[in-house]
mmCIF file of C-alpha atoms in Angstrom:
data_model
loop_
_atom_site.group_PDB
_atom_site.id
_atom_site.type_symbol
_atom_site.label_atom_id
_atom_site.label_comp_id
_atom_site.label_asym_id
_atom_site.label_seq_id
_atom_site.Cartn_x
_atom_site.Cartn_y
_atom_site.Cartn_z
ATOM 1 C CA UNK M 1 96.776 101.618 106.465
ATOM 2 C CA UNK M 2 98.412 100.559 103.522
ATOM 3 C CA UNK M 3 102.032 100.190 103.301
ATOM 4 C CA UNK M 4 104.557 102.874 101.917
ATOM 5 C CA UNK M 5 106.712 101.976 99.611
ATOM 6 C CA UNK M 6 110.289 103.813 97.709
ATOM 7 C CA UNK M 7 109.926 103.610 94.337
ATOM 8 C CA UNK M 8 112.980 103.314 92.201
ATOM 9 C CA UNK M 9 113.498 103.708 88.356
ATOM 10 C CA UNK M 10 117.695 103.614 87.396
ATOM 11 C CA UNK M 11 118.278 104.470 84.236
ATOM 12 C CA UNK M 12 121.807 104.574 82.608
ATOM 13 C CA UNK M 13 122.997 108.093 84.026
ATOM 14 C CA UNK M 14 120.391 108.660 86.597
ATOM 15 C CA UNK M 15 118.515 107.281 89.489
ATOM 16 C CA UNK M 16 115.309 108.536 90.275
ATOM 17 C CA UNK M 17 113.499 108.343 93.821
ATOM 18 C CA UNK M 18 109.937 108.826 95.306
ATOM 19 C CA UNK M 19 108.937 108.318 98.890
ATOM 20 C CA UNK M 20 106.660 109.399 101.474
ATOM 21 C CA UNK M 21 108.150 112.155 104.163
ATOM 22 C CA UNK M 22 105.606 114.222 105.495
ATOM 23 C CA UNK M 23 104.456 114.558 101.939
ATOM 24 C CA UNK M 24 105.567 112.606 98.695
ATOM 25 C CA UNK M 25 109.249 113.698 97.270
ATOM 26 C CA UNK M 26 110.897 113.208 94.744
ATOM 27 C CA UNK M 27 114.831 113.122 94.383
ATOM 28 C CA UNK M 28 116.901 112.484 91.006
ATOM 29 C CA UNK M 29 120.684 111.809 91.153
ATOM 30 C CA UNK M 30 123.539 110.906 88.986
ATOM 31 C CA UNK M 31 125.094 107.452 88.889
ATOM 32 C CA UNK M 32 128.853 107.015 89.493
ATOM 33 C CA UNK M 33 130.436 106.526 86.646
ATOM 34 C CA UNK M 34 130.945 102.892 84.834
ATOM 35 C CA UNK M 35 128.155 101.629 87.166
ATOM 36 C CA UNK M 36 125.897 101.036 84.827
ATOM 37 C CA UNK M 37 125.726 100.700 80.865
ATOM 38 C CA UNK M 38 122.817 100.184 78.005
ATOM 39 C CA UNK M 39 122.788 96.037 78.923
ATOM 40 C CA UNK M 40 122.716 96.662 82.675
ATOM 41 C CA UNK M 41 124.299 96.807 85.822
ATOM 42 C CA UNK M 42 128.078 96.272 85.561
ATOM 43 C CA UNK M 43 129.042 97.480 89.162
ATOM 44 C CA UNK M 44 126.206 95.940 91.505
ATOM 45 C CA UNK M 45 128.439 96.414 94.639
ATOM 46 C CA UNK M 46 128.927 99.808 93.665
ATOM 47 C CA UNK M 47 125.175 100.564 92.527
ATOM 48 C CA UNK M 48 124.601 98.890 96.958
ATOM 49 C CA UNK M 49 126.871 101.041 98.361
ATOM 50 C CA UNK M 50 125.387 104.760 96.494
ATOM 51 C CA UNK M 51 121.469 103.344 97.312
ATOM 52 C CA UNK M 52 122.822 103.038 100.894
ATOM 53 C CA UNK M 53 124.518 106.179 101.072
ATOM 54 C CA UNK M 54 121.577 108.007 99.719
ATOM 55 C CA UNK M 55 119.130 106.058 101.819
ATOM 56 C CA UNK M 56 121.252 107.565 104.628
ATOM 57 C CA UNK M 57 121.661 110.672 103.575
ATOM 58 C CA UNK M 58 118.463 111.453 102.359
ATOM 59 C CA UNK M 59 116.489 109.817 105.771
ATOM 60 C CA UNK M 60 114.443 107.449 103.436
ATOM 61 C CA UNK M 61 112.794 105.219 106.611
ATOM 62 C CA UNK M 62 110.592 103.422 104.433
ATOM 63 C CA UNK M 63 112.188 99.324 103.628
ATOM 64 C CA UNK M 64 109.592 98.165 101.750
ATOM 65 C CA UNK M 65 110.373 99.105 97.810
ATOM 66 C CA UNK M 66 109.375 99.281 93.774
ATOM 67 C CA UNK M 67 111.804 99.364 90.847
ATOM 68 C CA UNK M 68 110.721 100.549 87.381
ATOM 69 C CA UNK M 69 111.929 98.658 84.269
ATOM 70 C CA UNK M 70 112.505 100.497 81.029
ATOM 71 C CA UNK M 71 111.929 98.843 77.889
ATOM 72 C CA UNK M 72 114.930 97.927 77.536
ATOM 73 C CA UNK M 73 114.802 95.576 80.648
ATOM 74 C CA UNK M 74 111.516 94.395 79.776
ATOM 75 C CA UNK M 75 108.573 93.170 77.943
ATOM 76 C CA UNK M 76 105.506 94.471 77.742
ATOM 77 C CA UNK M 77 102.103 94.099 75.973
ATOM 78 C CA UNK M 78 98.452 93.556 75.764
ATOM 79 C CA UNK M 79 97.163 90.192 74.351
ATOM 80 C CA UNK M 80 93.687 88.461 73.983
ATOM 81 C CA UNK M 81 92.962 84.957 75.463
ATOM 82 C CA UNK M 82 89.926 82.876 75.799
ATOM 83 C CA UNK M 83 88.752 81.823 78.762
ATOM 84 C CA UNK M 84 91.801 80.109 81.076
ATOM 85 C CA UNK M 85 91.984 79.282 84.508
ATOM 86 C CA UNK M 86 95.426 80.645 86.230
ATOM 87 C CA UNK M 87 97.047 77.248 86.186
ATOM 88 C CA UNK M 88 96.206 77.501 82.377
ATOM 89 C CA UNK M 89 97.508 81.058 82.484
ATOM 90 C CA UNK M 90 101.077 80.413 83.760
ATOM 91 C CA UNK M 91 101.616 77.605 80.826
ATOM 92 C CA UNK M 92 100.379 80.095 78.093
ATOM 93 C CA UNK M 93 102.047 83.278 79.177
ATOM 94 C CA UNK M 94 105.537 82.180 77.742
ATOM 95 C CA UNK M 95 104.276 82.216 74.134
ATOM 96 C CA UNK M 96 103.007 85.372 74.204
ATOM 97 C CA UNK M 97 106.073 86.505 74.151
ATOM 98 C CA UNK M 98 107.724 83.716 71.616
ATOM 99 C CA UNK M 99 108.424 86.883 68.816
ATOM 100 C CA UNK M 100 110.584 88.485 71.436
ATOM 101 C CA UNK M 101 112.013 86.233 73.150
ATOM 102 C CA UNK M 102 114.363 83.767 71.332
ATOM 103 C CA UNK M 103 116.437 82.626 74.037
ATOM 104 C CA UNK M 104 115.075 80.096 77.191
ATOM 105 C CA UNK M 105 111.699 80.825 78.194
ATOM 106 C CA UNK M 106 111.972 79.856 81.966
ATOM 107 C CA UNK M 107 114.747 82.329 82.045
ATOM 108 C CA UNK M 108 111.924 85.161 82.314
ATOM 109 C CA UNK M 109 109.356 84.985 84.999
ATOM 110 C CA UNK M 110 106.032 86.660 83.722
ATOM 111 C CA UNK M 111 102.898 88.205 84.837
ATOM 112 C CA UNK M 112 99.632 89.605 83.908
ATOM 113 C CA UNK M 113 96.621 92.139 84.625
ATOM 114 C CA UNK M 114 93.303 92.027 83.661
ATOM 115 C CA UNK M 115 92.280 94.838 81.226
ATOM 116 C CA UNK M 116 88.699 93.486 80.562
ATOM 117 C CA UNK M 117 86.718 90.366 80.239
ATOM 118 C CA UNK M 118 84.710 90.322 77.316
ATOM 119 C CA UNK M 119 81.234 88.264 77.389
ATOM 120 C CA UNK M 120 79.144 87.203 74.545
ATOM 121 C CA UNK M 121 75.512 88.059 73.797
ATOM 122 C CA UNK M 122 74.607 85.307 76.274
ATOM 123 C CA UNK M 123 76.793 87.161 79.100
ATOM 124 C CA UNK M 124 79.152 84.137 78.817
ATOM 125 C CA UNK M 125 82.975 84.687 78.974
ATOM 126 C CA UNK M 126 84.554 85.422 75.434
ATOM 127 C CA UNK M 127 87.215 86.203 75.852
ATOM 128 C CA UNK M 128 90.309 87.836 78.092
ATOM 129 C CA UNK M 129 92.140 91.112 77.716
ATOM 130 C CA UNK M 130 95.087 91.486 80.076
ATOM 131 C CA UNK M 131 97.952 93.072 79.856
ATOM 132 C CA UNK M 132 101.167 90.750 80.102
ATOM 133 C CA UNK M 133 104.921 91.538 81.079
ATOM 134 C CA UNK M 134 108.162 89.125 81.083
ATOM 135 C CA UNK M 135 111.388 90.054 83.237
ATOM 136 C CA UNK M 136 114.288 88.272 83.177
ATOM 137 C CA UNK M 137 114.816 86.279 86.346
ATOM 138 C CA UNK M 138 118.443 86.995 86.796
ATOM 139 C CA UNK M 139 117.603 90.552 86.332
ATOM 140 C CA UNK M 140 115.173 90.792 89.156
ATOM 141 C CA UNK M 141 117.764 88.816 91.508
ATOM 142 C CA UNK M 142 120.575 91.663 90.773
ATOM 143 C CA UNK M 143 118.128 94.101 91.998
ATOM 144 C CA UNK M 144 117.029 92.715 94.854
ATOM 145 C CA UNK M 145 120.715 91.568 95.635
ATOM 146 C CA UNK M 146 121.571 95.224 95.339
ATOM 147 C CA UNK M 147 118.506 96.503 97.316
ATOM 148 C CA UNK M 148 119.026 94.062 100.034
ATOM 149 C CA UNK M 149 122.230 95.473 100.833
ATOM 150 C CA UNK M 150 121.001 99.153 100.366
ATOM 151 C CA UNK M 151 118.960 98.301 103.362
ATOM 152 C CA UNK M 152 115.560 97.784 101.066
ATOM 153 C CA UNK M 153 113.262 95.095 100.566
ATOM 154 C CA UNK M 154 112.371 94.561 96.557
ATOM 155 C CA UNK M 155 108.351 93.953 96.789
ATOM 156 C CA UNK M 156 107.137 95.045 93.333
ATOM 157 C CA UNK M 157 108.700 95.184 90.068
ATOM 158 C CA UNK M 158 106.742 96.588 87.059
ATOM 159 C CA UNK M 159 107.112 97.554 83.465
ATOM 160 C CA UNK M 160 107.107 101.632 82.740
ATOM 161 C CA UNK M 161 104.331 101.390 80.820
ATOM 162 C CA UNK M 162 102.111 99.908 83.351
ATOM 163 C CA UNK M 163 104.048 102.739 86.079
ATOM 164 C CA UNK M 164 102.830 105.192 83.821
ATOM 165 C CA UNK M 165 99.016 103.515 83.589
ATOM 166 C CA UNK M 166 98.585 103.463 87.432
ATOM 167 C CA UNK M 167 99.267 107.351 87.721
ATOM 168 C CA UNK M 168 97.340 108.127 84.505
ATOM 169 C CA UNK M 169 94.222 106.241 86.059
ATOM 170 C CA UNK M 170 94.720 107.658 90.009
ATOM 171 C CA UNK M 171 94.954 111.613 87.964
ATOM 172 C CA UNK M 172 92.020 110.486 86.234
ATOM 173 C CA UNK M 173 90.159 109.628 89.553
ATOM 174 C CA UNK M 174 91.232 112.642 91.311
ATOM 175 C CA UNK M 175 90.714 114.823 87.800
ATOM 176 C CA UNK M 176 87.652 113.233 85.766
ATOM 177 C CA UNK M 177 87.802 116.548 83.327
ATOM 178 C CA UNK M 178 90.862 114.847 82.122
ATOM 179 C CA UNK M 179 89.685 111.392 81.489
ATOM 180 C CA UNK M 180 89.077 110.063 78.253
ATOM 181 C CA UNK M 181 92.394 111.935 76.726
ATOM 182 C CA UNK M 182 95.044 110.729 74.495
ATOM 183 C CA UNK M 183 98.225 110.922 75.525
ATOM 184 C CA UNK M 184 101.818 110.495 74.922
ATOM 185 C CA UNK M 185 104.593 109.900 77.225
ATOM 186 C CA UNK M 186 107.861 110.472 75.809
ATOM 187 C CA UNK M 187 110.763 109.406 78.335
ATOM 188 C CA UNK M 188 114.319 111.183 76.993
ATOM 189 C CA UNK M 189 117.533 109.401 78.059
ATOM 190 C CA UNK M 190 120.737 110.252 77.355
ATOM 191 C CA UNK M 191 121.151 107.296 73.575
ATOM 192 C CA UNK M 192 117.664 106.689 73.874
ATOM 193 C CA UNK M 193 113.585 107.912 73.618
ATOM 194 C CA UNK M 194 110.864 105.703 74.770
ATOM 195 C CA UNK M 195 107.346 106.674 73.314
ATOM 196 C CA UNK M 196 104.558 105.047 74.540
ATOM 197 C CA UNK M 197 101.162 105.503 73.499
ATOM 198 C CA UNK M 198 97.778 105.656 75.823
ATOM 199 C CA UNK M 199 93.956 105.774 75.304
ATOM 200 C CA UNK M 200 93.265 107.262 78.528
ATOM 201 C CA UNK M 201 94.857 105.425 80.832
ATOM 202 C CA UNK M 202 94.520 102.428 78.747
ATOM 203 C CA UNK M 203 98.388 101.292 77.001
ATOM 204 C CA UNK M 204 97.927 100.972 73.526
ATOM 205 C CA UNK M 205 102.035 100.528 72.589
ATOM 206 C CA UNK M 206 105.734 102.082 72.705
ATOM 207 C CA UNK M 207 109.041 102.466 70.802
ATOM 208 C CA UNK M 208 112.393 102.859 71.701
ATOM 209 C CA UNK M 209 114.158 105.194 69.289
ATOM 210 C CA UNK M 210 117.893 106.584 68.933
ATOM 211 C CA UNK M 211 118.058 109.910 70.108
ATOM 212 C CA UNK M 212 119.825 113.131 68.444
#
């Protein structure tokens, strides 16, 4: 069977839940105030002790858990590479992202999924389409600091966009009428819009824009 996990995704105002109990919920509740502010986390002790109380409250039994990132916490994008092995992978990843970030590059730890791998006429590989992400280190050690002593166990952290692509393509699956659609997910906050772009389920960009 394959393991349950709580997804999180905290915003500036809000925190929103899913997790399995007899069927899938979802809760949404507001953040204490002075918690949390458009650069991050300014209260992590704080942020511990309302995760735990709603864990409690709410009977979430699952450890195991997934945080969202925004853009704002992260980068994310699709890039072409020739052939690499993984080794070669790791060492190229970093300069992907050299127009966006300008400060040290080990400071981000990064990752990848394949989107396609392109062969030429003679079925050789051309070339690699993946979709890349970079998170900064320290901020994936708050959260799971903060997790950890909300009684949860950090296991995945992805990029909204790629959040968004997983339930686009298991809708698809379940709803093939759909497929093939494009679509646009616009995510209000309270200062902010992000507006991503999708072929299908397929990412094709985003914006962050001021709202009001």
């Amino acid at each position: 069977m394959a393991r349950s996990l709580v997804g999180f995704d905290i915003g500036t105002d809000n925190v929103k839940v899913a997790f399995r109990d007899r069927g899938l919920r979802f809760l949404s509740r507001r953040l204490p105030e002075n918690v949390m502010n458009e650069e991050g986390i300014v209260s992590p002790q704080v942020m511990a002790e309302f995760l735990k109380k709603l864990r409690v409250e709410e009977g979430i039994r699952d450890r195991d858990c997934a945080i969202v990132l925004t853009e704002q916490r992260s980068y994310f994008r699709h890039v072409s590479l020739p052939p690499m092995t993984t080794s070669e992978l790791k060492i190229n990843l970093p300069y992907e992202f050299r127009d966006f970030i300008t400060e040290d590059p080990d400071a981000y730890a990064y990752d990848y999924a394949v989107d396609d791998m392109v062969c030429d006429e003679d079925g050789r590989l051309a070339r690699m389409e993946l979709y890349a992400s970079a998170v900064r280190r320290s901020v994936m050690d708050t959260y799971a600091d903060i997790l950890k002593h909300a009684g949860f166990r950090l296991r995945v952290v992805t990029p909204s966009s790629m959040a968004y692509m997983h339930l686009m393509h298991a809708h698809n699956v379940e709803h093939p009428e759909d497929a093939g659609r494009d679509i646009v997910v616009v995510d209000i906050g309270y200062n902010q819009m992000n507006i991503s772009l999708f072929e299908d389920d397929r990412f094709m960009g985003s914006r962050v824009v001021d709202s009001g």
